[in-house]
Tab-separated table of C-alpha atoms and ligand atoms in Angstrom:
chain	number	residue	atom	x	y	z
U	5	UNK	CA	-12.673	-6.412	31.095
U	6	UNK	CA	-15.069	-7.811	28.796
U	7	UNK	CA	-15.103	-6.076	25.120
U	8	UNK	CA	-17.937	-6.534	22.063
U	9	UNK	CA	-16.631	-5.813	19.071
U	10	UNK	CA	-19.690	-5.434	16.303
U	11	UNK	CA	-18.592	-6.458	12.759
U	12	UNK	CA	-15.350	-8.072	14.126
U	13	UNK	CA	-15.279	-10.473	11.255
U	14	UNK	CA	-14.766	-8.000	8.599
U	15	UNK	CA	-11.840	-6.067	8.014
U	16	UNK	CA	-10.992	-3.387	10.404
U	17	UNK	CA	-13.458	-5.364	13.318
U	18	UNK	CA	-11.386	-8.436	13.085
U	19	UNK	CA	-7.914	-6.599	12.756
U	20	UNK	CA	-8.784	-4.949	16.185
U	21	UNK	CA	-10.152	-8.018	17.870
U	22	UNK	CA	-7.134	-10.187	16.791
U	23	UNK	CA	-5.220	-7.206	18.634
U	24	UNK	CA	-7.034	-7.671	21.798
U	25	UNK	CA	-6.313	-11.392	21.839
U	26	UNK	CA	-2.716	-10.590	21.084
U	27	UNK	CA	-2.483	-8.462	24.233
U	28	UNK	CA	-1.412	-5.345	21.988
U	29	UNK	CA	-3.746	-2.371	23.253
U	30	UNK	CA	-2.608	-1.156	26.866
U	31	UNK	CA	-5.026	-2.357	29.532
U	32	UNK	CA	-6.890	-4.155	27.735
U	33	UNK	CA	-4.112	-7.335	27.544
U	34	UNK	CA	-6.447	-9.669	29.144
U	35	UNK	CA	-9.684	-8.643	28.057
U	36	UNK	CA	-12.167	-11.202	26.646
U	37	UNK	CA	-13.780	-10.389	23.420
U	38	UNK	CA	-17.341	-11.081	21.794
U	39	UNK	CA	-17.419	-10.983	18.162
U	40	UNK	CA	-20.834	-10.349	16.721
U	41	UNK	CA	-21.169	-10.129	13.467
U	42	UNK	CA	-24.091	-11.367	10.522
U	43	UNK	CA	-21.260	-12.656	8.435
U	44	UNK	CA	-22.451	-11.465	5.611
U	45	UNK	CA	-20.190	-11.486	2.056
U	46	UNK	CA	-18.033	-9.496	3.753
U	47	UNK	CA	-17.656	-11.467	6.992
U	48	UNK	CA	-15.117	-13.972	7.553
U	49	UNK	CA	-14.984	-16.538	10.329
U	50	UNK	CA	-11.646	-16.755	9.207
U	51	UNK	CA	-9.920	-13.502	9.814
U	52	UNK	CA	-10.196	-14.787	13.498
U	53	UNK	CA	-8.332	-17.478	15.229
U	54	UNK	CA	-10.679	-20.607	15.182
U	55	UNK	CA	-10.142	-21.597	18.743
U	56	UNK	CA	-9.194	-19.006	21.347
U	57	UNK	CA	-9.556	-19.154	24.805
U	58	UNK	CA	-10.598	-15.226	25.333
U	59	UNK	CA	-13.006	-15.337	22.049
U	60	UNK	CA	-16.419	-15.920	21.760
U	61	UNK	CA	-18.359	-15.384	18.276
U	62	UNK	CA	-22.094	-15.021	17.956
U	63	UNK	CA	-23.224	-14.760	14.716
U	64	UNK	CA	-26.451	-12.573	14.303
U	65	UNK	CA	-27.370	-9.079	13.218
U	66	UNK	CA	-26.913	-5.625	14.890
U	67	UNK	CA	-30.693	-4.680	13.897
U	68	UNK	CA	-31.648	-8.150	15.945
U	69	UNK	CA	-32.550	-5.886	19.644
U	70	UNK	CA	-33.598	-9.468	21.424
U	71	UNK	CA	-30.400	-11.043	20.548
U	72	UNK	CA	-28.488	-8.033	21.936
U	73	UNK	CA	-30.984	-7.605	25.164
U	74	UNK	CA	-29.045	-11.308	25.639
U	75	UNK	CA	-25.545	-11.070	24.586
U	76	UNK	CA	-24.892	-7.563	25.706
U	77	UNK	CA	-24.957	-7.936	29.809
U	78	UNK	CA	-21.783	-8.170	31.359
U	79	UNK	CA	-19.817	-6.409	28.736
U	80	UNK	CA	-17.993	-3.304	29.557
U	81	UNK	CA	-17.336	-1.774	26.230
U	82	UNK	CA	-18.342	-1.545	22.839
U	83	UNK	CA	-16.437	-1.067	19.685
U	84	UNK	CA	-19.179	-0.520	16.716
U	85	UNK	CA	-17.576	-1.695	13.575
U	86	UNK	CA	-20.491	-3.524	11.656
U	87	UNK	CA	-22.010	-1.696	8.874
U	88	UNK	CA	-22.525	-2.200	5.141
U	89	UNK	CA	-19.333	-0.541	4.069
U	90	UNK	CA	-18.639	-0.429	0.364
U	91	UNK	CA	-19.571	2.363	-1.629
U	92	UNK	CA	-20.501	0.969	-4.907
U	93	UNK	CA	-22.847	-1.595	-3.057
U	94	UNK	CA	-24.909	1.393	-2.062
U	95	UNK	CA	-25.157	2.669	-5.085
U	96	UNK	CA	-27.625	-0.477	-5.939
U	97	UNK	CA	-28.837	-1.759	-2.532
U	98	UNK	CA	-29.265	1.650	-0.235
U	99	UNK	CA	-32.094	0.150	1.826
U	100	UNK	CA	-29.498	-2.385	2.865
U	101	UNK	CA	-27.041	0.135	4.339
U	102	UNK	CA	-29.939	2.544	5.724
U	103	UNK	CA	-31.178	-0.834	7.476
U	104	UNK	CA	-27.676	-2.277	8.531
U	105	UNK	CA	-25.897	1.345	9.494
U	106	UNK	CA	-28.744	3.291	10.969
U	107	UNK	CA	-31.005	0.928	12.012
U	108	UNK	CA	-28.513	-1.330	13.392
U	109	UNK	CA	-26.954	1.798	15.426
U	110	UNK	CA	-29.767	2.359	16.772
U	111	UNK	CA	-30.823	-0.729	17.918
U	112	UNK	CA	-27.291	-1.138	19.310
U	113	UNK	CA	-27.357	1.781	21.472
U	114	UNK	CA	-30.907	0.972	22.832
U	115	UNK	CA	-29.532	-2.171	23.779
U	116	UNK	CA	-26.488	-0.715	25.439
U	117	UNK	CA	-28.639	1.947	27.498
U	118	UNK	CA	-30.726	-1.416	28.381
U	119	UNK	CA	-27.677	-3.902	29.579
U	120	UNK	CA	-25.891	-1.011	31.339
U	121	UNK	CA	-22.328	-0.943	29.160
U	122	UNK	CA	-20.563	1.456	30.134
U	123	UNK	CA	-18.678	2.763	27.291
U	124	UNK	CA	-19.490	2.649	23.200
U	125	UNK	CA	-16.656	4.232	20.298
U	126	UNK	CA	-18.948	4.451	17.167
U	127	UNK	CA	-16.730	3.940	14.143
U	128	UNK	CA	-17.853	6.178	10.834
U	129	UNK	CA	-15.607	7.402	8.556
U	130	UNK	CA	-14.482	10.538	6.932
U	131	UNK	CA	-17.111	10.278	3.453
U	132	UNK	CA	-19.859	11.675	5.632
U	133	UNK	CA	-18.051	15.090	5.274
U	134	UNK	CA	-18.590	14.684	1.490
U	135	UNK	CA	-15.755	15.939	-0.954
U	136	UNK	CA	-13.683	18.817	-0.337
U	137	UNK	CA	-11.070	21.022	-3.459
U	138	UNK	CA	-8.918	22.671	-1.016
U	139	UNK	CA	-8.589	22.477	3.004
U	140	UNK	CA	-9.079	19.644	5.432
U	141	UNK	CA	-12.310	18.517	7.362
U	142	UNK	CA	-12.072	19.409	11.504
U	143	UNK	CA	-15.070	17.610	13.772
U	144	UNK	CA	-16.732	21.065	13.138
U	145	UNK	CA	-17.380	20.570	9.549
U	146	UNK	CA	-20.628	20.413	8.025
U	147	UNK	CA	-22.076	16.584	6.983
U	148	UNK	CA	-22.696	16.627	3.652
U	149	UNK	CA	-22.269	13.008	2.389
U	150	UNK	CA	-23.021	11.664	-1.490
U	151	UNK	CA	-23.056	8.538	-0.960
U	152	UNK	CA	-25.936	6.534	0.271
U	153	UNK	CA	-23.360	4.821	2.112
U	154	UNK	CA	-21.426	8.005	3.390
U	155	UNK	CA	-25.142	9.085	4.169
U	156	UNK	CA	-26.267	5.914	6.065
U	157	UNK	CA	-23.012	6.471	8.313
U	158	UNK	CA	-23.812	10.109	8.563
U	159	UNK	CA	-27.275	9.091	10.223
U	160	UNK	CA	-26.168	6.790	12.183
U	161	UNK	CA	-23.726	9.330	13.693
U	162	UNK	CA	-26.734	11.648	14.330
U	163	UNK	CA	-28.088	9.147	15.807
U	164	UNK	CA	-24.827	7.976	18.170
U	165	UNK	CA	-25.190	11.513	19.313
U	166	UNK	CA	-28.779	11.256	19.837
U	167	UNK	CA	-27.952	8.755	22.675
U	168	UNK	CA	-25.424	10.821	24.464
U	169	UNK	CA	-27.313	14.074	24.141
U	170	UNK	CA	-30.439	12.502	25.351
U	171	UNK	CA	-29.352	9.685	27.224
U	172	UNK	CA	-26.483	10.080	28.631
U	173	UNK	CA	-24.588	7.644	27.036
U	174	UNK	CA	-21.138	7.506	27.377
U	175	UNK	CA	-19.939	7.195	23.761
U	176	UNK	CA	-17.347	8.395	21.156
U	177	UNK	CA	-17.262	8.934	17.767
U	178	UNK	CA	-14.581	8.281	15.063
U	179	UNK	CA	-14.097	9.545	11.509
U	180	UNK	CA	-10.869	7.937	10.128
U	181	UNK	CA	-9.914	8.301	6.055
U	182	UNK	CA	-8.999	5.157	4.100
U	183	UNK	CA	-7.671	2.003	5.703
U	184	UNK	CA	-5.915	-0.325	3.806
U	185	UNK	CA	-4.029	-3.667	5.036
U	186	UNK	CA	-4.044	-7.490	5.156
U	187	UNK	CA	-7.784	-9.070	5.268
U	188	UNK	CA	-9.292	-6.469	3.097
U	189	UNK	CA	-12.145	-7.762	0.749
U	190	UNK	CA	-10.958	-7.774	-2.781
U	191	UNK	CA	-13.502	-5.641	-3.793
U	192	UNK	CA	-11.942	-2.842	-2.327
U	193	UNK	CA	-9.413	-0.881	-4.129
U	194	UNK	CA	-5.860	-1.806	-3.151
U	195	UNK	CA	-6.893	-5.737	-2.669
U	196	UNK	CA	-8.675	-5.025	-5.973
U	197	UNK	CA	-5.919	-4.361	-8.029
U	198	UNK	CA	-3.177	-6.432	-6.511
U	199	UNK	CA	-5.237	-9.839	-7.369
U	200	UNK	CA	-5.553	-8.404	-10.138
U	201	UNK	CA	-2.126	-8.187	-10.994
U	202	UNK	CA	-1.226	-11.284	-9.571
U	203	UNK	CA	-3.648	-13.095	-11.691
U	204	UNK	CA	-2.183	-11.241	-14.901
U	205	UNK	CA	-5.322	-9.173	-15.414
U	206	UNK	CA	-6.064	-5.747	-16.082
U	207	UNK	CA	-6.902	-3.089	-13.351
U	208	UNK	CA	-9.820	-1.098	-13.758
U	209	UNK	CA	-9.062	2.782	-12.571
U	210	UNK	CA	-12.353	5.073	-12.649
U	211	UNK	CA	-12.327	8.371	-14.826
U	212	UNK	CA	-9.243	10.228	-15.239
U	213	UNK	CA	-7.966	9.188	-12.079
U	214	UNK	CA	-7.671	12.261	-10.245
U	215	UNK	CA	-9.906	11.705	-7.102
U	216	UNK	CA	-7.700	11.843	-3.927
U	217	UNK	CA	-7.942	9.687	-1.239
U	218	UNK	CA	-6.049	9.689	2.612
U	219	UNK	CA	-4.555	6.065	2.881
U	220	UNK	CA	-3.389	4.638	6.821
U	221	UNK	CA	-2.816	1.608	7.748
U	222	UNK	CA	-5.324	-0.673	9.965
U	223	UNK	CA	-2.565	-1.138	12.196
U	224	UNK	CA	-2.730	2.684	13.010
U	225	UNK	CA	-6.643	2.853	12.778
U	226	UNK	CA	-7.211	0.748	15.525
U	227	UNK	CA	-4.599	2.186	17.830
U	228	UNK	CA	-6.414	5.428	16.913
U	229	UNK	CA	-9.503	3.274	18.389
U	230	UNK	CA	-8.155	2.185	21.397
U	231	UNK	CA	-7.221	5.285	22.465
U	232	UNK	CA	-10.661	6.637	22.014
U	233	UNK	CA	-12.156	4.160	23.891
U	234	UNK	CA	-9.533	4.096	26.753
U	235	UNK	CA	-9.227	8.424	27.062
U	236	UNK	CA	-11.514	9.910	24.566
U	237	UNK	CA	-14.452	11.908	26.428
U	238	UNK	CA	-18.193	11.246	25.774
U	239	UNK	CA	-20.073	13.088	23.380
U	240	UNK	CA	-16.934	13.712	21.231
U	241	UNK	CA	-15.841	13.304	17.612
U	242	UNK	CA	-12.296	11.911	16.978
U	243	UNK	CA	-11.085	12.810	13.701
U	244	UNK	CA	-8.218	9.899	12.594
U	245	UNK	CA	-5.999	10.753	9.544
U	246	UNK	CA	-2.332	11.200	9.111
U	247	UNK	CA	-2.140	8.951	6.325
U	248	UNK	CA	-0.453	8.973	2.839
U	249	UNK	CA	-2.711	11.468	0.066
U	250	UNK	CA	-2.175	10.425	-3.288
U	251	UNK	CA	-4.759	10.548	-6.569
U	252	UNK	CA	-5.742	7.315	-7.281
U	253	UNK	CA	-3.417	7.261	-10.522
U	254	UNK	CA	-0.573	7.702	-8.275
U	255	UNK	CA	-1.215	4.954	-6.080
U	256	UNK	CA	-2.160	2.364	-9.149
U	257	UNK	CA	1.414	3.194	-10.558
U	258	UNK	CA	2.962	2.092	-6.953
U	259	UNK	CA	0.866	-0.957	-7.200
U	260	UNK	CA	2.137	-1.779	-11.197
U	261	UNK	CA	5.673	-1.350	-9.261
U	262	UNK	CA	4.868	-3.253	-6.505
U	263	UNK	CA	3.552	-6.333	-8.284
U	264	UNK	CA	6.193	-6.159	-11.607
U	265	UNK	CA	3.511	-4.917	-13.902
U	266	UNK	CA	3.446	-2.332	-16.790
U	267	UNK	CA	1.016	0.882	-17.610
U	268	UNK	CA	-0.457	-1.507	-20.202
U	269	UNK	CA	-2.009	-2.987	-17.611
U	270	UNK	CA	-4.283	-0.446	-16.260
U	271	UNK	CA	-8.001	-0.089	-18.426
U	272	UNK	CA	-9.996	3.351	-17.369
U	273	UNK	CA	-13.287	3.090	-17.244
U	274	UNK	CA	-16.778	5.135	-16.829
U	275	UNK	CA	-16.432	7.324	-13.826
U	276	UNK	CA	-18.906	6.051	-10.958
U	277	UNK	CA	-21.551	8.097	-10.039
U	278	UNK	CA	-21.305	11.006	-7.406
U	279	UNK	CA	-17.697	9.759	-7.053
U	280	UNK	CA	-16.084	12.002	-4.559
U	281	UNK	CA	-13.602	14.020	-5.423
U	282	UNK	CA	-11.209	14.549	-2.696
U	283	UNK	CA	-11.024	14.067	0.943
U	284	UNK	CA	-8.878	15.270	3.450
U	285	UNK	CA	-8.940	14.946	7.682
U	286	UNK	CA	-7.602	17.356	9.780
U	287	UNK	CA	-6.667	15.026	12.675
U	288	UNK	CA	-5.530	17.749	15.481
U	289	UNK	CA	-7.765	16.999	17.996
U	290	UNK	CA	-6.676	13.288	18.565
U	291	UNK	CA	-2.817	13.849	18.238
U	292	UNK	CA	-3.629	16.897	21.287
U	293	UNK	CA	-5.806	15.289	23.129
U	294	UNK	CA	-5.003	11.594	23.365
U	295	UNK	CA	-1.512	11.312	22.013
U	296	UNK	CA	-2.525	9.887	18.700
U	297	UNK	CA	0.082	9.665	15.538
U	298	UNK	CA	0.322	6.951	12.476
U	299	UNK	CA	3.678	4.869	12.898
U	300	UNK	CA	3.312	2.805	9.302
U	301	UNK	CA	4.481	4.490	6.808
U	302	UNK	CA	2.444	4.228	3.547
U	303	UNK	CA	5.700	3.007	1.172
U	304	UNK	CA	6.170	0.082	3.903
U	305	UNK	CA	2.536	-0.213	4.706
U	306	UNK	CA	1.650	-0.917	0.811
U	307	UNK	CA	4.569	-3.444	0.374
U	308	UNK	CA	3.736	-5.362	3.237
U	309	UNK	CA	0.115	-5.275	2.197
U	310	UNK	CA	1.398	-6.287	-1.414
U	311	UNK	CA	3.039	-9.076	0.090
U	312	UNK	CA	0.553	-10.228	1.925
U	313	UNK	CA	-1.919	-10.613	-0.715
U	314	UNK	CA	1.231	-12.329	-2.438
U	315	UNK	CA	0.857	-15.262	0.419
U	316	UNK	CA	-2.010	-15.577	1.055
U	317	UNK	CA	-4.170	-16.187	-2.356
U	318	UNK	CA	-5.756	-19.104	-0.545
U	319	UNK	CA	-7.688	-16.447	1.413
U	320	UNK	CA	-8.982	-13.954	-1.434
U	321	UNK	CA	-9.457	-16.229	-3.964
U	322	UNK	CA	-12.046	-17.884	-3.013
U	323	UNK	CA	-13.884	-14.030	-2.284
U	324	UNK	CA	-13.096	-13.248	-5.786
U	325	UNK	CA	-14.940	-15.466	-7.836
U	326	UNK	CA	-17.941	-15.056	-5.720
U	327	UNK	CA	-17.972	-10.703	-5.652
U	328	UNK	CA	-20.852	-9.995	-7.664
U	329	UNK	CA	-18.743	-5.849	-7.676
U	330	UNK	CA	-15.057	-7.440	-8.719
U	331	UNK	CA	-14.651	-5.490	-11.746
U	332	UNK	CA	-15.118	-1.572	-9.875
U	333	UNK	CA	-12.979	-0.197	-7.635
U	334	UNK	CA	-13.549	1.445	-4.718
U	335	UNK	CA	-11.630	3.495	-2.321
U	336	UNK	CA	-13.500	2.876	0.722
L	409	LIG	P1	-16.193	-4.681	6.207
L	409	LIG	O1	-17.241	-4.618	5.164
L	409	LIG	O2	-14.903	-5.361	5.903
L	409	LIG	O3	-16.778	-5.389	7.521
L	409	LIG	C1	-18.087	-5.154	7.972
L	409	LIG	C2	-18.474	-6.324	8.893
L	409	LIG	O4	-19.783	-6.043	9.415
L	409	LIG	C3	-18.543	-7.654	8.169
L	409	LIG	O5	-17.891	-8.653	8.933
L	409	LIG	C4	-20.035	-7.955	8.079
L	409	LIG	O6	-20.352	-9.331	8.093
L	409	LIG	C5	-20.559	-7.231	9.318
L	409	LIG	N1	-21.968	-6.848	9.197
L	409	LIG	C6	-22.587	-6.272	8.141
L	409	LIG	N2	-23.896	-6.094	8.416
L	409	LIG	C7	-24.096	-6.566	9.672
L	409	LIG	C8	-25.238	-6.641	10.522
L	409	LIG	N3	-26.456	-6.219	10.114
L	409	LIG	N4	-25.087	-7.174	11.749
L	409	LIG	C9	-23.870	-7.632	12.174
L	409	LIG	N5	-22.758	-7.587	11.402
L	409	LIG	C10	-22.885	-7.056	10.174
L	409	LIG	O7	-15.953	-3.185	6.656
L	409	LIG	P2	-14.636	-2.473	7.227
L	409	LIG	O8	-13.887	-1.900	6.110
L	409	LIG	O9	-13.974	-3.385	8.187
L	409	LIG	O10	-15.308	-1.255	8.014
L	409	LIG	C11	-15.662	-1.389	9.401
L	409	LIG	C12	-16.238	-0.070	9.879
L	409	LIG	O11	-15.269	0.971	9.703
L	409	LIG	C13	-17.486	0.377	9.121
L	409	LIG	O12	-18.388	0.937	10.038
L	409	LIG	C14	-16.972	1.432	8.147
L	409	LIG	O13	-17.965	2.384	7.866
L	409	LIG	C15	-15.844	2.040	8.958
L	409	LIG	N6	-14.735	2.636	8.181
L	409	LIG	C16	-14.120	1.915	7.200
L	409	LIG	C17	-13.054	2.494	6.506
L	409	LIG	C18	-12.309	1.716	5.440
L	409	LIG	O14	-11.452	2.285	4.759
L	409	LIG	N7	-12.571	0.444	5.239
L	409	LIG	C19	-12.627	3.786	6.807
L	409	LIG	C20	-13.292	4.490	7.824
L	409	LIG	C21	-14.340	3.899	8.510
């Protein structure tokens, strides 16, 4: 079994790759894995091992079809992780993520139908569903994203369904809700504020706090994956929720408790524009179908992550003084 996982040097890419290499998705124990990612800000050669006997990293772009024509043969699956993937980004550079998540979908899947791989799981997330004030999203619900990230991801899960409807390809889709965890970029929310606490500064929480967000663990995301790619059937969306809902005021007082820090430590500041207001997955379909259910739960999940972040300042810090976005937060 050979396995290229796109983006596998960012977060939830490289979480899921060191899981192959540690044996811990079923049938897969032995699989070799191709990391391909464009390291860019938000790719990290070290959220890999360095040396690995079943790991090979190319570093190049998604949107790059020659390089793929080459690296792609022999591969039996594909896990699609690499995008541009933080909100606030797009908000400034939207050609980036139109290029990156659409185009780079695109090219991907023309270069699967090419090589012959058998089997693709597009990852996209819940924000292309757009913000909801009561009831939970099912596959079935209308895309309506705000974002031009949310938007990007949207197209370029038209587009993922383009290939099956037309093509044949044998590919699923995912839509999880927040992930937090270890290896997060600091400019993401939880990360965010818990360097910011350890460094003694100030956390900055948008408007009045209220927007609501669906927190799981990484650890349960990519479990969710696996399963997709082992038993999900082509053609299909996989919702993937289950996590912890809280506004983000909520969760900022857990991380003041967490890190030993008072409400004096929390600044508000300007709301950010078209700033969701609450999501909310109705994950049925993967807990029937394929057996799917969250095992972290979010109290333990957020002190571990606290902890983490605790031990390991040798990996964020250097990220934080070079994060152009480290004084917004973002949920996603
Ligand atoms: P991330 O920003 O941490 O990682 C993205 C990775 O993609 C980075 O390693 C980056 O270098 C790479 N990349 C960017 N552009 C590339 C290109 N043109 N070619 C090759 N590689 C490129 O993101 P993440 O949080 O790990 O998210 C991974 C995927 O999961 C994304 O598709 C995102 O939309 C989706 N998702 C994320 C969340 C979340 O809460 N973080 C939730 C649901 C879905």
């Amino acid at each position: 079994m050979k396995v290229l996982v796109t983006g596998g040097a960012g977060f939830i890419g490289s979480h899921y790759a060191r899981g192959l290499l540690e044996g811990r998705h079923a049938g897969y124990e032995d699989a070799d894995v191709t990391v391909l990612d464009k390291l860019t800000y938000a790719g990290n050669r070290d959220n890999l091992p360095e040396r690995h006997p079943r790991l090979t990293f190319v570093q190049g772009d998604v949107c790059d079809l020659p390089l793929l024509l080459d690296v792609l043969p022999g591969h039996d699956a594909v896990v699609h992780f690499a995008a541009e993937s933080h909100v606030d980004r797009s908000l400034h550079t939207a050609a980036e993520f139109v290029r990156t998540n659409a185009g780079g979908t695109q090219t991907l899947l023309e270069a699967v139908l090419r090589t012959g791989v058998e089997r693709v799981v597009h990852v996209s997330t819940d924000e292309v569903y757009g913000s909801l004030d009561e009831g939970s999203w099912t596959e079935h619900s209308p895309l309506l994203p705000n974002t031009p990230y949310a938007a990007s991801k949207a197209a370029s899960d038209l587009i993922a369904r383009s290939y099956f409807r037309t093509h044949g390809a044998d590919l699923s889709i995912t839509r999880c809700s927040n992930n937090y965890g270890p290896y997060q970029h600091p400019e993401k929310l939880i990360p965010c504020f818990v360097t910011h606490l350890l460094e003694g500064r100030r956390v900055p929480l948008y408007g009045d706090g209220l927007n609501v967000r669906e927190w799981l663990h990484v650890d349960d995301h990519c479990r969710a994956l696996h399963l997709v790619l082992t038993g999900g059937r082509a053609g299909e969306i996989y919702n993937v929720g289950g996590g912890d809902d809280r506004t983000n005021a909520a969760l900022t007082e857990e991380l003041l408790r967490l890190c030993g820090a008072g409400p004096g430590m929390v600044e508000r500041v300007a709301d950010r524009k078209g700033h969701d207001r609450r999501y909310a997955i109705d994950d049925t379909k993967i807990r029937e179908e394929l057996g799917y259910a969250p095992r972290i739960p979010f109290e333990r999940g957020l002190a571990d992550t606290a902890a983490w972040y605790r031990d390991n300042p040798g990996w964020w810090k250097p990220l934080k003084e070079t994060g152009p976005l480290e004084e917004t937060e973002e949920e996603n």
